[in-house]
Amino acid sequence: KLKSLNLADNALSGNLGDIAHMTKLKNVHLYSNSFTGSLPEDLFSLRDLEVLFLSSNKLTGEIPEEIASAQKRMKGLYLSDNQLIGTVPAEICGLYRTEDLFLDSNKFEGALPWCMGNMA
């Protein structure tokens, strides 16, 4: 089954809902496209997902609390340069294996979760 998907730097559009059905994915590189909509909650339930690179799209909404379900495997989360809103959720601190976390160039508000200091 497919473990790595790299369709970066294309003109792809639509939402990301169907990607969550690709259950064996470890690496998803879909940056620099025109994907829209919110982050699918079930995307973070993929058992093997280690790298999720969705920067430079047109994603909207908040980071779902379900991000915490990726805590045992997520090594890199790249959501830069989208249109994400709300606060950075405290659940993101549960990604204790994460080495790279890029959330810049969005529309986040409020304070950072206090627990982010424990990630370093």
PDB file of C-alpha atoms in Angstrom:
ATOM      1  CA  LYS A   1       0.000   0.000   0.000  1.00  0.00           C
ATOM      2  CA  LEU A   2       0.995   3.605  -0.585  1.00  0.00           C
ATOM      3  CA  LYS A   3       3.205   5.001   2.192  1.00  0.00           C
ATOM      4  CA  SER A   4       4.401   8.309   0.721  1.00  0.00           C
ATOM      5  CA  LEU A   5       2.343  10.789  -1.270  1.00  0.00           C
ATOM      6  CA  ASN A   6       4.058  13.802  -2.800  1.00  0.00           C
ATOM      7  CA  LEU A   7       1.943  16.023  -5.040  1.00  0.00           C
ATOM      8  CA  ALA A   8       3.523  19.273  -3.921  1.00  0.00           C
ATOM      9  CA  ASP A   9       3.754  22.390  -6.058  1.00  0.00           C
ATOM     10  CA  ASN A  10       0.904  21.697  -8.436  1.00  0.00           C
ATOM     11  CA  ALA A  11      -2.446  23.355  -9.062  1.00  0.00           C
ATOM     12  CA  LEU A  12      -4.531  20.817  -7.128  1.00  0.00           C
ATOM     13  CA  SER A  13      -7.700  21.997  -5.412  1.00  0.00           C
ATOM     14  CA  GLY A  14     -10.690  20.742  -3.462  1.00  0.00           C
ATOM     15  CA  ASN A  15     -10.731  19.450   0.094  1.00  0.00           C
ATOM     16  CA  LEU A  16      -8.530  16.872   1.776  1.00  0.00           C
ATOM     17  CA  GLY A  17     -11.238  14.504   2.997  1.00  0.00           C
ATOM     18  CA  ASP A  18     -10.307  11.458   0.907  1.00  0.00           C
ATOM     19  CA  ILE A  19      -6.690  11.370   2.053  1.00  0.00           C
ATOM     20  CA  ALA A  20      -7.773   9.997   5.423  1.00  0.00           C
ATOM     21  CA  HIS A  21      -8.883   6.814   3.634  1.00  0.00           C
ATOM     22  CA  MET A  22      -5.297   6.081   2.595  1.00  0.00           C
ATOM     23  CA  THR A  23      -4.636   4.232   5.819  1.00  0.00           C
ATOM     24  CA  LYS A  24      -0.958   3.292   5.330  1.00  0.00           C
ATOM     25  CA  LEU A  25       0.375   6.781   4.583  1.00  0.00           C
ATOM     26  CA  LYS A  26       3.489   7.821   6.500  1.00  0.00           C
ATOM     27  CA  ASN A  27       4.455  10.941   4.546  1.00  0.00           C
ATOM     28  CA  VAL A  28       2.041  13.403   2.948  1.00  0.00           C
ATOM     29  CA  HIS A  29       3.495  16.298   0.949  1.00  0.00           C
ATOM     30  CA  LEU A  30       0.731  18.427  -0.554  1.00  0.00           C
ATOM     31  CA  TYR A  31       2.238  21.873  -0.025  1.00  0.00           C
ATOM     32  CA  SER A  32       2.007  24.662  -2.606  1.00  0.00           C
ATOM     33  CA  ASN A  33      -1.369  23.758  -4.043  1.00  0.00           C
ATOM     34  CA  SER A  34      -4.838  25.303  -3.722  1.00  0.00           C
ATOM     35  CA  PHE A  35      -6.559  22.925  -1.311  1.00  0.00           C
ATOM     36  CA  THR A  36      -9.458  24.496   0.581  1.00  0.00           C
ATOM     37  CA  GLY A  37     -11.682  23.676   3.508  1.00  0.00           C
ATOM     38  CA  SER A  38     -10.796  22.623   7.008  1.00  0.00           C
ATOM     39  CA  LEU A  39      -8.322  20.018   8.205  1.00  0.00           C
ATOM     40  CA  PRO A  40     -10.167  16.683   8.283  1.00  0.00           C
ATOM     41  CA  GLU A  41     -10.347  15.421  11.882  1.00  0.00           C
ATOM     42  CA  ASP A  42      -9.807  11.812  10.833  1.00  0.00           C
ATOM     43  CA  LEU A  43      -6.562  12.738   9.064  1.00  0.00           C
ATOM     44  CA  PHE A  44      -4.841  12.715  12.456  1.00  0.00           C
ATOM     45  CA  SER A  45      -6.099   9.204  13.129  1.00  0.00           C
ATOM     46  CA  LEU A  46      -3.931   7.673  10.425  1.00  0.00           C
ATOM     47  CA  ARG A  47      -1.909   5.131  12.385  1.00  0.00           C
ATOM     48  CA  ASP A  48       1.368   5.522  10.514  1.00  0.00           C
ATOM     49  CA  LEU A  49       1.367   9.227   9.627  1.00  0.00           C
ATOM     50  CA  GLU A  50       4.713  10.795  10.545  1.00  0.00           C
ATOM     51  CA  VAL A  51       4.950  13.859   8.289  1.00  0.00           C
ATOM     52  CA  LEU A  52       2.051  16.072   7.231  1.00  0.00           C
ATOM     53  CA  PHE A  53       3.152  18.916   4.955  1.00  0.00           C
ATOM     54  CA  LEU A  54       0.196  21.107   3.964  1.00  0.00           C
ATOM     55  CA  SER A  55       1.838  24.534   3.863  1.00  0.00           C
ATOM     56  CA  SER A  56       0.948  27.114   1.195  1.00  0.00           C
ATOM     57  CA  ASN A  57      -2.618  26.093   0.499  1.00  0.00           C
ATOM     58  CA  LYS A  58      -5.919  27.816   1.270  1.00  0.00           C
ATOM     59  CA  LEU A  59      -6.973  25.770   4.286  1.00  0.00           C
ATOM     60  CA  THR A  60      -9.388  27.412   6.699  1.00  0.00           C
ATOM     61  CA  GLY A  61     -10.899  26.757  10.108  1.00  0.00           C
ATOM     62  CA  GLU A  62      -9.218  25.713  13.324  1.00  0.00           C
ATOM     63  CA  ILE A  63      -6.724  22.979  14.085  1.00  0.00           C
ATOM     64  CA  PRO A  64      -8.970  20.165  15.335  1.00  0.00           C
ATOM     65  CA  GLU A  65      -8.580  18.747  18.852  1.00  0.00           C
ATOM     66  CA  GLU A  66      -8.170  15.338  17.213  1.00  0.00           C
ATOM     67  CA  ILE A  67      -4.588  16.331  16.475  1.00  0.00           C
ATOM     68  CA  ALA A  68      -3.810  14.773  19.859  1.00  0.00           C
ATOM     69  CA  SER A  69      -4.467  11.306  18.395  1.00  0.00           C
ATOM     70  CA  ALA A  70      -1.260  11.658  16.328  1.00  0.00           C
ATOM     71  CA  GLN A  71       0.932  12.020  19.416  1.00  0.00           C
ATOM     72  CA  LYS A  72       2.798   8.723  19.188  1.00  0.00           C
ATOM     73  CA  ARG A  73       4.003   9.065  15.620  1.00  0.00           C
ATOM     74  CA  MET A  74       3.889  12.644  14.228  1.00  0.00           C
ATOM     75  CA  LYS A  75       7.440  13.900  13.614  1.00  0.00           C
ATOM     76  CA  GLY A  76       6.717  16.858  11.346  1.00  0.00           C
ATOM     77  CA  LEU A  77       3.647  19.072  11.052  1.00  0.00           C
ATOM     78  CA  TYR A  78       3.781  21.869   8.492  1.00  0.00           C
ATOM     79  CA  LEU A  79       0.693  24.088   8.256  1.00  0.00           C
ATOM     80  CA  SER A  80       2.356  27.401   7.367  1.00  0.00           C
ATOM     81  CA  ASP A  81       0.889  29.911   4.929  1.00  0.00           C
ATOM     82  CA  ASN A  82      -2.772  28.952   5.079  1.00  0.00           C
ATOM     83  CA  GLN A  83      -5.801  30.757   6.482  1.00  0.00           C
ATOM     84  CA  LEU A  84      -6.186  28.823   9.739  1.00  0.00           C
ATOM     85  CA  ILE A  85      -7.886  30.690  12.589  1.00  0.00           C
ATOM     86  CA  GLY A  86      -8.557  30.474  16.301  1.00  0.00           C
ATOM     87  CA  THR A  87      -5.986  29.722  18.917  1.00  0.00           C
ATOM     88  CA  VAL A  88      -3.167  27.202  18.755  1.00  0.00           C
ATOM     89  CA  PRO A  89      -4.828  24.327  20.642  1.00  0.00           C
ATOM     90  CA  ALA A  90      -3.232  22.906  23.782  1.00  0.00           C
ATOM     91  CA  GLU A  91      -3.662  19.440  22.254  1.00  0.00           C
ATOM     92  CA  ILE A  92      -0.726  20.251  19.992  1.00  0.00           C
ATOM     93  CA  CYS A  93       1.527  19.894  23.034  1.00  0.00           C
ATOM     94  CA  GLY A  94       0.720  16.189  23.088  1.00  0.00           C
ATOM     95  CA  LEU A  95       2.747  15.687  19.918  1.00  0.00           C
ATOM     96  CA  TYR A  96       5.731  14.661  21.982  1.00  0.00           C
ATOM     97  CA  ARG A  97       7.632  13.050  19.063  1.00  0.00           C
ATOM     98  CA  THR A  98       7.322  16.131  16.870  1.00  0.00           C
ATOM     99  CA  GLU A  99      10.627  17.621  15.811  1.00  0.00           C
ATOM    100  CA  ASP A 100       9.301  20.186  13.306  1.00  0.00           C
ATOM    101  CA  LEU A 101       6.206  22.313  13.926  1.00  0.00           C
ATOM    102  CA  PHE A 102       5.503  25.129  11.466  1.00  0.00           C
ATOM    103  CA  LEU A 103       2.344  27.188  11.993  1.00  0.00           C
ATOM    104  CA  ASP A 104       3.509  30.567  10.702  1.00  0.00           C
ATOM    105  CA  SER A 105       1.626  32.839   8.289  1.00  0.00           C
ATOM    106  CA  ASN A 106      -1.901  31.963   9.375  1.00  0.00           C
ATOM    107  CA  LYS A 107      -4.500  33.979  11.290  1.00  0.00           C
ATOM    108  CA  PHE A 108      -4.085  32.553  14.779  1.00  0.00           C
ATOM    109  CA  GLU A 109      -5.041  34.707  17.781  1.00  0.00           C
ATOM    110  CA  GLY A 110      -4.585  34.690  21.519  1.00  0.00           C
ATOM    111  CA  ALA A 111      -1.814  33.306  23.666  1.00  0.00           C
ATOM    112  CA  LEU A 112       0.246  30.233  22.952  1.00  0.00           C
ATOM    113  CA  PRO A 113      -0.609  27.240  25.120  1.00  0.00           C
ATOM    114  CA  TRP A 114       1.572  27.212  28.253  1.00  0.00           C
ATOM    115  CA  CYS A 115       2.551  23.610  27.549  1.00  0.00           C
ATOM    116  CA  MET A 116       4.456  24.479  24.368  1.00  0.00           C
ATOM    117  CA  GLY A 117       7.493  25.168  26.540  1.00  0.00           C
ATOM    118  CA  ASN A 118       7.546  21.451  27.379  1.00  0.00           C
ATOM    119  CA  MET A 119       7.944  20.503  23.709  1.00  0.00           C
ATOM    120  CA  ALA A 120      11.506  21.817  23.475  1.00  0.00           C
TER     121      ALA A 120
END
